[in-house]
């Protein structure tokens, strides 16, 4: 290895992998960097896939952030698509790669960043391999789904799962005129929200013509060559298209087979520097665990924002730097038709499981001054610890202004603030944007009262 430049191999592209490669390049202009990506695209906005299906994003190319050609010409990074890494040899410091022709080869590395991401869950039920059955994880998945919609003109779609992707895709399919049913084995949608917020999502979906079937595990898919029916213990639903949206699992088989330790979540265990237990190998993105700052435990929260941050830290350190990723508070937002929903920190159940004694307060308050046209009422739930008085989490739902207001609570969680301190924040006010008492402040004051404080 002394005869060549130091080489970084990145296994997997997209958010974490290409952030790592780009940061490593800025840190070390002389480092040789090669990224292997199994799919056909190396850098794109996967969170935009539902909006590609709905037509709000016009073309798949609009989701592409950086092409392999630009990575080479602008950053001197060799990004190879349709190259799947089959094995990692940590002792010989080599990876085995299969290229688009099906041939395999080995290549050496000095340092490696593992960013194989997550895999969409695909239930092992009869009929899962029928034509017309999809997952939506990669841009290739999105293109395949678009081609099916255009080529077969389905009328009835069944979505299996009511998490973020299931909810967003219910809206996407309704936007393009499909009849939509959602089958979910759990008793409600968005199960990482508290039930009162989940209920608002359920009502909004039903109001927009989505048939919902909760507490019904998938038993089988039926059809000839194409899918025709979805079977649960309680019913059989006609379907021309089925989308599995039952969540994401870490794509950690490659890591496990290489002797890289997995954590309690099933994702790769990493330090704050994104180091694995194997010297010279870092991991980042949806394949890796995160440290939850509220529970002080490992968590698996696969989000693009986190993947980019972890990738940046992994790339910095792989190139000789010293960066850390402290952790997350679990902030997320989504849109369900006319309803914005967001959460940060711990839910009530999560807080209890983490050893806290949670109390909560719920308010409904206007998003704008009452006399200013437009807007609507926002439901805000604040969760705090009875013993310490510390803020533990917040959840919101409303027609506007939710996405940015949740960031106030996320910032407060990072700062370890109490609801009383949040209630004293100097937030902006103007009638088109907020009432004089913002919903954030009203909810924080309600939580203070629940904790036994004065109004």
PDB file of N, CA, C and O in Angstrom, residues 381-431:
ATOM      1  N   UNK A 381     -48.864  19.551  21.945  1.00  0.00           N
ATOM      2  CA  UNK A 381     -48.719  18.734  23.158  1.00  0.00           C
ATOM      3  C   UNK A 381     -47.291  18.860  23.663  1.00  0.00           C
ATOM      4  O   UNK A 381     -46.331  18.670  22.904  1.00  0.00           O
ATOM      5  N   UNK A 382     -47.151  19.180  24.934  1.00  0.00           N
ATOM      6  CA  UNK A 382     -45.837  19.310  25.561  1.00  0.00           C
ATOM      7  C   UNK A 382     -45.717  18.232  26.636  1.00  0.00           C
ATOM      8  O   UNK A 382     -46.638  18.028  27.435  1.00  0.00           O
ATOM      9  N   UNK A 383     -44.586  17.544  26.647  1.00  0.00           N
ATOM     10  CA  UNK A 383     -44.327  16.457  27.594  1.00  0.00           C
ATOM     11  C   UNK A 383     -43.120  16.849  28.446  1.00  0.00           C
ATOM     12  O   UNK A 383     -42.094  17.311  27.924  1.00  0.00           O
ATOM     13  N   UNK A 384     -43.256  16.701  29.758  1.00  0.00           N
ATOM     14  CA  UNK A 384     -42.187  17.085  30.679  1.00  0.00           C
ATOM     15  C   UNK A 384     -42.050  16.022  31.763  1.00  0.00           C
ATOM     16  O   UNK A 384     -42.931  15.168  31.950  1.00  0.00           O
ATOM     17  N   UNK A 385     -40.935  16.090  32.501  1.00  0.00           N
ATOM     18  CA  UNK A 385     -40.670  15.147  33.578  1.00  0.00           C
ATOM     19  C   UNK A 385     -41.133  15.733  34.903  1.00  0.00           C
ATOM     20  O   UNK A 385     -40.697  16.822  35.303  1.00  0.00           O
ATOM     21  N   UNK A 386     -42.019  15.008  35.590  1.00  0.00           N
ATOM     22  CA  UNK A 386     -42.592  15.495  36.842  1.00  0.00           C
ATOM     23  C   UNK A 386     -41.515  15.743  37.906  1.00  0.00           C
ATOM     24  O   UNK A 386     -41.603  16.690  38.695  1.00  0.00           O
ATOM     25  N   UNK A 387     -40.496  14.900  37.940  1.00  0.00           N
ATOM     26  CA  UNK A 387     -39.498  14.989  39.004  1.00  0.00           C
ATOM     27  C   UNK A 387     -38.536  16.161  38.809  1.00  0.00           C
ATOM     28  O   UNK A 387     -38.320  16.960  39.719  1.00  0.00           O
ATOM     29  N   UNK A 388     -37.973  16.261  37.612  1.00  0.00           N
ATOM     30  CA  UNK A 388     -36.956  17.293  37.365  1.00  0.00           C
ATOM     31  C   UNK A 388     -37.518  18.571  36.774  1.00  0.00           C
ATOM     32  O   UNK A 388     -36.862  19.612  36.801  1.00  0.00           O
ATOM     33  N   UNK A 389     -38.732  18.505  36.212  1.00  0.00           N
ATOM     34  CA  UNK A 389     -39.295  19.660  35.530  1.00  0.00           C
ATOM     35  C   UNK A 389     -38.730  19.873  34.139  1.00  0.00           C
ATOM     36  O   UNK A 389     -39.065  20.856  33.464  1.00  0.00           O
ATOM     37  N   UNK A 390     -37.923  18.949  33.689  1.00  0.00           N
ATOM     38  CA  UNK A 390     -37.264  19.108  32.391  1.00  0.00           C
ATOM     39  C   UNK A 390     -38.230  18.839  31.237  1.00  0.00           C
ATOM     40  O   UNK A 390     -39.081  17.949  31.307  1.00  0.00           O
ATOM     41  N   UNK A 391     -38.108  19.619  30.182  1.00  0.00           N
ATOM     42  CA  UNK A 391     -38.842  19.357  28.951  1.00  0.00           C
ATOM     43  C   UNK A 391     -38.361  18.045  28.345  1.00  0.00           C
ATOM     44  O   UNK A 391     -37.154  17.808  28.223  1.00  0.00           O
ATOM     45  N   UNK A 392     -39.299  17.184  27.950  1.00  0.00           N
ATOM     46  CA  UNK A 392     -38.943  15.886  27.359  1.00  0.00           C
ATOM     47  C   UNK A 392     -39.329  15.766  25.892  1.00  0.00           C
ATOM     48  O   UNK A 392     -38.724  14.983  25.158  1.00  0.00           O
ATOM     49  N   UNK A 393     -40.355  16.499  25.455  1.00  0.00           N
ATOM     50  CA  UNK A 393     -40.772  16.361  24.065  1.00  0.00           C
ATOM     51  C   UNK A 393     -41.944  17.258  23.743  1.00  0.00           C
ATOM     52  O   UNK A 393     -42.549  17.885  24.629  1.00  0.00           O
ATOM     53  N   UNK A 394     -42.262  17.318  22.464  1.00  0.00           N
ATOM     54  CA  UNK A 394     -43.412  18.084  22.002  1.00  0.00           C
ATOM     55  C   UNK A 394     -43.915  17.473  20.707  1.00  0.00           C
ATOM     56  O   UNK A 394     -43.135  16.901  19.931  1.00  0.00           O
ATOM     57  N   UNK A 395     -45.216  17.592  20.483  1.00  0.00           N
ATOM     58  CA  UNK A 395     -45.843  17.127  19.247  1.00  0.00           C
ATOM     59  C   UNK A 395     -46.860  18.169  18.812  1.00  0.00           C
ATOM     60  O   UNK A 395     -47.447  18.858  19.649  1.00  0.00           O
ATOM     61  N   UNK A 396     -47.041  18.288  17.488  1.00  0.00           N
ATOM     62  CA  UNK A 396     -47.936  19.305  16.946  1.00  0.00           C
ATOM     63  C   UNK A 396     -48.676  18.782  15.730  1.00  0.00           C
ATOM     64  O   UNK A 396     -48.171  17.925  14.999  1.00  0.00           O
ATOM     65  N   UNK A 397     -49.865  19.361  15.503  1.00  0.00           N
ATOM     66  CA  UNK A 397     -50.602  19.108  14.271  1.00  0.00           C
ATOM     67  C   UNK A 397     -51.440  20.339  13.964  1.00  0.00           C
ATOM     68  O   UNK A 397     -52.059  20.929  14.857  1.00  0.00           O
ATOM     69  N   UNK A 398     -51.448  20.734  12.692  1.00  0.00           N
ATOM     70  CA  UNK A 398     -52.232  21.891  12.300  1.00  0.00           C
ATOM     71  C   UNK A 398     -52.087  22.169  10.816  1.00  0.00           C
ATOM     72  O   UNK A 398     -51.273  21.544  10.128  1.00  0.00           O
ATOM     73  N   UNK A 399     -52.834  23.129  10.303  1.00  0.00           N
ATOM     74  CA  UNK A 399     -52.831  23.391   8.866  1.00  0.00           C
ATOM     75  C   UNK A 399     -51.637  24.191   8.374  1.00  0.00           C
ATOM     76  O   UNK A 399     -51.352  24.209   7.180  1.00  0.00           O
ATOM     77  N   UNK A 400     -50.948  24.892   9.264  1.00  0.00           N
ATOM     78  CA  UNK A 400     -49.779  25.674   8.851  1.00  0.00           C
ATOM     79  C   UNK A 400     -48.930  25.984  10.081  1.00  0.00           C
ATOM     80  O   UNK A 400     -49.383  25.885  11.223  1.00  0.00           O
ATOM     81  N   UNK A 401     -47.668  26.334   9.831  1.00  0.00           N
ATOM     82  CA  UNK A 401     -46.810  26.826  10.890  1.00  0.00           C
ATOM     83  C   UNK A 401     -46.280  25.785  11.847  1.00  0.00           C
ATOM     84  O   UNK A 401     -45.629  26.124  12.846  1.00  0.00           O
ATOM     85  N   UNK A 402     -46.515  24.509  11.570  1.00  0.00           N
ATOM     86  CA  UNK A 402     -46.089  23.449  12.478  1.00  0.00           C
ATOM     87  C   UNK A 402     -44.605  23.129  12.298  1.00  0.00           C
ATOM     88  O   UNK A 402     -43.870  22.958  13.277  1.00  0.00           O
ATOM     89  N   UNK A 403     -44.160  23.062  11.056  1.00  0.00           N
ATOM     90  CA  UNK A 403     -42.804  22.577  10.772  1.00  0.00           C
ATOM     91  C   UNK A 403     -41.738  23.403  11.462  1.00  0.00           C
ATOM     92  O   UNK A 403     -40.776  22.867  12.025  1.00  0.00           O
ATOM     93  N   UNK A 404     -41.887  24.721  11.436  1.00  0.00           N
ATOM     94  CA  UNK A 404     -40.863  25.557  12.047  1.00  0.00           C
ATOM     95  C   UNK A 404     -41.068  25.704  13.556  1.00  0.00           C
ATOM     96  O   UNK A 404     -40.102  25.838  14.304  1.00  0.00           O
ATOM     97  N   UNK A 405     -42.317  25.665  14.004  1.00  0.00           N
ATOM     98  CA  UNK A 405     -42.536  25.771  15.460  1.00  0.00           C
ATOM     99  C   UNK A 405     -41.960  24.572  16.207  1.00  0.00           C
ATOM    100  O   UNK A 405     -41.501  24.710  17.344  1.00  0.00           O
ATOM    101  N   UNK A 406     -41.976  23.392  15.587  1.00  0.00           N
ATOM    102  CA  UNK A 406     -41.405  22.234  16.287  1.00  0.00           C
ATOM    103  C   UNK A 406     -39.912  22.430  16.503  1.00  0.00           C
ATOM    104  O   UNK A 406     -39.330  21.906  17.464  1.00  0.00           O
ATOM    105  N   UNK A 407     -39.279  23.208  15.633  1.00  0.00           N
ATOM    106  CA  UNK A 407     -37.846  23.458  15.778  1.00  0.00           C
ATOM    107  C   UNK A 407     -37.533  24.274  17.031  1.00  0.00           C
ATOM    108  O   UNK A 407     -36.429  24.191  17.575  1.00  0.00           O
ATOM    109  N   UNK A 408     -38.498  25.082  17.499  1.00  0.00           N
ATOM    110  CA  UNK A 408     -38.297  25.805  18.754  1.00  0.00           C
ATOM    111  C   UNK A 408     -38.146  24.805  19.888  1.00  0.00           C
ATOM    112  O   UNK A 408     -37.237  24.907  20.725  1.00  0.00           O
ATOM    113  N   UNK A 409     -39.040  23.827  19.922  1.00  0.00           N
ATOM    114  CA  UNK A 409     -38.949  22.808  20.967  1.00  0.00           C
ATOM    115  C   UNK A 409     -37.699  21.952  20.812  1.00  0.00           C
ATOM    116  O   UNK A 409     -37.092  21.550  21.812  1.00  0.00           O
ATOM    117  N   UNK A 410     -37.303  21.643  19.569  1.00  0.00           N
ATOM    118  CA  UNK A 410     -36.073  20.866  19.362  1.00  0.00           C
ATOM    119  C   UNK A 410     -34.866  21.612  19.918  1.00  0.00           C
ATOM    120  O   UNK A 410     -33.990  21.028  20.573  1.00  0.00           O
ATOM    121  N   UNK A 411     -34.815  22.919  19.669  1.00  0.00           N
ATOM    122  CA  UNK A 411     -33.727  23.736  20.196  1.00  0.00           C
ATOM    123  C   UNK A 411     -33.751  23.745  21.719  1.00  0.00           C
ATOM    124  O   UNK A 411     -32.699  23.631  22.381  1.00  0.00           O
ATOM    125  N   UNK A 412     -34.949  23.855  22.292  1.00  0.00           N
ATOM    126  CA  UNK A 412     -35.076  23.840  23.747  1.00  0.00           C
ATOM    127  C   UNK A 412     -34.606  22.520  24.339  1.00  0.00           C
ATOM    128  O   UNK A 412     -33.991  22.488  25.420  1.00  0.00           O
ATOM    129  N   UNK A 413     -34.883  21.406  23.644  1.00  0.00           N
ATOM    130  CA  UNK A 413     -34.429  20.099  24.124  1.00  0.00           C
ATOM    131  C   UNK A 413     -32.911  20.002  24.112  1.00  0.00           C
ATOM    132  O   UNK A 413     -32.301  19.475  25.047  1.00  0.00           O
ATOM    133  N   UNK A 414     -32.300  20.499  23.053  1.00  0.00           N
ATOM    134  CA  UNK A 414     -30.832  20.492  22.998  1.00  0.00           C
ATOM    135  C   UNK A 414     -30.235  21.316  24.132  1.00  0.00           C
ATOM    136  O   UNK A 414     -29.158  21.000  24.643  1.00  0.00           O
ATOM    137  N   UNK A 415     -30.934  22.388  24.516  1.00  0.00           N
ATOM    138  CA  UNK A 415     -30.446  23.278  25.577  1.00  0.00           C
ATOM    139  C   UNK A 415     -30.871  22.825  26.960  1.00  0.00           C
ATOM    140  O   UNK A 415     -30.578  23.516  27.948  1.00  0.00           O
ATOM    141  N   UNK A 416     -31.594  21.689  27.052  1.00  0.00           N
ATOM    142  CA  UNK A 416     -32.057  21.138  28.327  1.00  0.00           C
ATOM    143  C   UNK A 416     -32.918  22.137  29.097  1.00  0.00           C
ATOM    144  O   UNK A 416     -32.812  22.284  30.316  1.00  0.00           O
ATOM    145  N   UNK A 417     -33.785  22.817  28.381  1.00  0.00           N
ATOM    146  CA  UNK A 417     -34.644  23.827  28.989  1.00  0.00           C
ATOM    147  C   UNK A 417     -35.854  23.193  29.669  1.00  0.00           C
ATOM    148  O   UNK A 417     -36.232  22.059  29.374  1.00  0.00           O
ATOM    149  N   UNK A 418     -36.467  23.951  30.560  1.00  0.00           N
ATOM    150  CA  UNK A 418     -37.719  23.557  31.183  1.00  0.00           C
ATOM    151  C   UNK A 418     -38.873  24.235  30.433  1.00  0.00           C
ATOM    152  O   UNK A 418     -38.673  25.228  29.721  1.00  0.00           O
ATOM    153  N   UNK A 419     -40.099  23.731  30.594  1.00  0.00           N
ATOM    154  CA  UNK A 419     -41.237  24.427  29.990  1.00  0.00           C
ATOM    155  C   UNK A 419     -41.348  25.884  30.446  1.00  0.00           C
ATOM    156  O   UNK A 419     -41.749  26.756  29.666  1.00  0.00           O
ATOM    157  N   UNK A 420     -41.004  26.148  31.688  1.00  0.00           N
ATOM    158  CA  UNK A 420     -41.064  27.528  32.184  1.00  0.00           C
ATOM    159  C   UNK A 420     -40.112  28.425  31.407  1.00  0.00           C
ATOM    160  O   UNK A 420     -40.445  29.570  31.066  1.00  0.00           O
ATOM    161  N   UNK A 421     -38.935  27.919  31.092  1.00  0.00           N
ATOM    162  CA  UNK A 421     -37.974  28.707  30.304  1.00  0.00           C
ATOM    163  C   UNK A 421     -38.468  28.886  28.873  1.00  0.00           C
ATOM    164  O   UNK A 421     -38.294  29.956  28.278  1.00  0.00           O
ATOM    165  N   UNK A 422     -39.096  27.850  28.298  1.00  0.00           N
ATOM    166  CA  UNK A 422     -39.660  27.980  26.953  1.00  0.00           C
ATOM    167  C   UNK A 422     -40.751  29.039  26.945  1.00  0.00           C
ATOM    168  O   UNK A 422     -40.855  29.847  26.001  1.00  0.00           O
ATOM    169  N   UNK A 423     -41.566  29.086  27.989  1.00  0.00           N
ATOM    170  CA  UNK A 423     -42.680  30.034  28.053  1.00  0.00           C
ATOM    171  C   UNK A 423     -42.218  31.475  28.080  1.00  0.00           C
ATOM    172  O   UNK A 423     -43.004  32.395  27.787  1.00  0.00           O
ATOM    173  N   UNK A 424     -40.959  31.720  28.414  1.00  0.00           N
ATOM    174  CA  UNK A 424     -40.429  33.086  28.475  1.00  0.00           C
ATOM    175  C   UNK A 424     -39.651  33.476  27.221  1.00  0.00           C
ATOM    176  O   UNK A 424     -39.096  34.577  27.155  1.00  0.00           O
ATOM    177  N   UNK A 425     -39.620  32.611  26.202  1.00  0.00           N
ATOM    178  CA  UNK A 425     -38.866  32.927  24.988  1.00  0.00           C
ATOM    179  C   UNK A 425     -39.458  34.139  24.272  1.00  0.00           C
ATOM    180  O   UNK A 425     -40.674  34.334  24.227  1.00  0.00           O
ATOM    181  N   UNK A 426     -38.592  34.919  23.695  1.00  0.00           N
ATOM    182  CA  UNK A 426     -38.998  36.117  22.950  1.00  0.00           C
ATOM    183  C   UNK A 426     -39.230  35.719  21.486  1.00  0.00           C
ATOM    184  O   UNK A 426     -38.350  35.857  20.640  1.00  0.00           O
ATOM    185  N   UNK A 427     -40.413  35.216  21.191  1.00  0.00           N
ATOM    186  CA  UNK A 427     -40.738  34.750  19.847  1.00  0.00           C
ATOM    187  C   UNK A 427     -41.338  35.888  19.025  1.00  0.00           C
ATOM    188  O   UNK A 427     -41.936  36.823  19.569  1.00  0.00           O
ATOM    189  N   UNK A 428     -41.201  35.768  17.717  1.00  0.00           N
ATOM    190  CA  UNK A 428     -41.680  36.832  16.831  1.00  0.00           C
ATOM    191  C   UNK A 428     -43.196  36.882  16.799  1.00  0.00           C
ATOM    192  O   UNK A 428     -43.873  35.870  16.981  1.00  0.00           O
ATOM    193  N   UNK A 429     -43.703  38.095  16.549  1.00  0.00           N
ATOM    194  CA  UNK A 429     -45.150  38.280  16.452  1.00  0.00           C
ATOM    195  C   UNK A 429     -45.473  39.285  15.352  1.00  0.00           C
ATOM    196  O   UNK A 429     -44.898  40.373  15.288  1.00  0.00           O
ATOM    197  N   UNK A 430     -46.381  38.901  14.463  1.00  0.00           N
ATOM    198  CA  UNK A 430     -47.051  39.799  13.521  1.00  0.00           C
ATOM    199  C   UNK A 430     -48.303  39.065  13.073  1.00  0.00           C
ATOM    200  O   UNK A 430     -48.283  37.835  12.901  1.00  0.00           O
ATOM    201  N   UNK A 431     -49.419  39.754  12.900  1.00  0.00           N
ATOM    202  CA  UNK A 431     -50.705  39.086  12.630  1.00  0.00           C
ATOM    203  C   UNK A 431     -50.691  38.068  11.496  1.00  0.00           C
ATOM    204  O   UNK A 431     -51.358  37.031  11.614  1.00  0.00           O
TER     205      UNK A 431
END
